Amino acid sequence: MASDDVKLIGAWASPYVMRPRIALNLKGVEYEFLEEKFGSKSELLLKSNPVYKKIPVLLHGGKPICESLIIVQYIDEAWSGHSILPSDPYHRAVARFWGHYIDDKWFPALTGISRAPTDEAKKEAIEQVFAGLKFLEEVLEKSGAGKPFFGGDTIGYIDIALGCNLGWLRATEKLSGLTYLDESKTPLLVCWAEKFSAHEAVKCVMPETDKLVEFAQMLKAKFSAPPSK
Amino acid sequence: MGGDEEVKLYGMWASPAVRRVEWALKMKGVEYQYIEEDLAKKSHQLLEHNPINKQVPVLLHNGLPVLESLVIIEYIDETWKGNPILPIDPYQRASARFWATFAETKLLDGTKAIFLAQGEEKVKAIKKVEDTLKVLEEELRGKKFFGGESIGYLDIVLGWIALWLGVGEEVADYRVLDAIKFPKITSWIENFLHVDLIKENIPDRQHTLEFFHNFRRFGFAIPNK
């Protein structure tokens, strides 16, 4: 295959950046990873994603593609090989639905826990996270049918959409003392999480939990420190 | 096609998310049974097919439920061949999807924020929506429709602007759709409303206005009985 010019603008700690990296790894596509420096945005990023100015951005032959799940679908469509989305329209729709759910409902609930202004709001956010995991456990049971991943024998779209959050989920567990991936509640997901994290295409891009904890503590200190004069 | 395909759409007449699914079905010439839901008293079928969000639209194809309007539109495009809704080229598809989600999060949610805001917050929310319209105005440059010469994915995703944005402006007492500031969007609205399948499938403005006046009055919640 002719070498495509493939670059990915991202950062090590971002779960969204992990998504296209896993997708590219699954397709066996070589790419240049352009790490953004924390606290500043490169000219290239601002030029490639003027609307959101956010990572990840995939640059394929110089053309920018933005928004992590849109990038994953693009990678699936632009390169042959491992299929990330299922082949039939109904299961594709199911996968896309859960991708939206994870991004629009579940992950905001997770990040909302630490940001909750009241105990009541915090409790609600925690309940939503657990409810979401319960839904996803059912999805895994139904679609997996005894298989290790949402995508069956191999990693698919829902695996990528959910799995990229495992680093921060584990970091949140360490910081809060609360266990979200609980074997007594969601045994299939616990098993899945281990297999996903150990997968060839994932392990090299999954950030270490301890490093994320350190990062979160640094962020907290930075944003709660009195403003410098 | 016909006999062995069972296509049902659970919807609510005033919902723009439901209309865009109908537009997609019409673009493909798919026959379907429309089931009007009373959102204050949701049917057990709706709740059974969409236990997660309990919302319309829900497309039921041969008994299998498809949820979320943007997901449903892609499903329709992939299931019924002919007259493609999304572009064929992967880069253009990514671009169409990008603008669709941009419009959903910045514009649609932005107008909802205006509905709920007051005073300074409302002014800020209006400015945000204007900024979003500027970006879309730019995206329409040199084109009759977002899809080119004829309507495509982005047109039906943004189609709510052609009626519901104006309705929202009247209900929440603000103005963003300025023909001088946004000449391309203004003419796009006119062209869009002239497309036969849209003309024949859009709710009456007065009824929609009344609906959203009441909706706002009752605090945006349709209480579930």
Coordinates of N, CA, C and O in Angstrom, one line a residue, chain B residues 110 113-114 117-131:
Chain B
G110 N -28.1 25.4 21.6 CA -27.9 26.9 21.9 C -29.3 27.6 21.9 O -29.5 28.4 22.8
A113 N -31.0 26.8 25.1 CA -30.5 27.6 26.2 C -31.1 29.0 26.2 O -31.4 29.6 27.3
I114 N -31.4 29.6 25.0 CA -32.0 30.9 25.0 C -33.4 30.9 25.6 O -33.8 31.7 26.4
A117 N -33.0 30.9 29.3 CA -32.2 32.0 30.0 C -33.0 33.3 30.1 O -34.0 33.5 29.5
Q118 N -32.5 34.1 31.0 CA -33.0 35.5 31.1 C -31.9 36.5 31.3 O -30.8 36.1 31.7
G119 N -32.2 37.7 31.0 CA -31.3 38.8 31.3 C -29.9 38.6 30.6 O -29.9 38.3 29.4
E120 N -28.9 38.8 31.3 CA -27.5 38.7 30.8 C -27.2 37.4 30.2 O -26.6 37.3 29.1
E121 N -27.7 36.3 30.8 CA -27.5 35.0 30.3 C -28.1 34.8 29.0 O -27.5 34.1 28.1
K122 N -29.3 35.4 28.8 CA -30.0 35.3 27.5 C -29.2 36.0 26.4 O -29.1 35.5 25.3
V123 N -28.7 37.2 26.7 CA -27.9 37.9 25.8 C -26.7 37.1 25.3 O -26.4 37.0 24.1
K124 N -26.0 36.5 26.3 CA -24.9 35.6 26.0 C -25.3 34.5 25.1 O -24.6 34.1 24.1
A125 N -26.4 33.8 25.4 CA -26.9 32.7 24.7 C -27.2 33.0 23.3 O -26.9 32.3 22.3
I126 N -27.8 34.2 23.1 CA -28.2 34.7 21.7 C -26.9 34.9 20.9 O -26.8 34.5 19.7
K127 N -25.9 35.5 21.5 CA -24.6 35.8 20.8 C -24.0 34.5 20.4 O -23.5 34.4 19.2
K128 N -24.1 33.4 21.2 CA -23.5 32.1 20.9 C -24.2 31.6 19.6 O -23.6 31.0 18.7
V129 N -25.5 31.7 19.6 CA -26.3 31.2 18.4 C -25.9 31.9 17.2 O -25.8 31.4 16.1
E130 N -25.8 33.3 17.3 CA -25.4 34.1 16.1 C -24.1 33.6 15.6 O -23.9 33.6 14.4
D131 N -23.1 33.4 16.5 CA -21.8 33.0 16.1 C -21.9 31.7 15.3 O -21.1 31.4 14.4

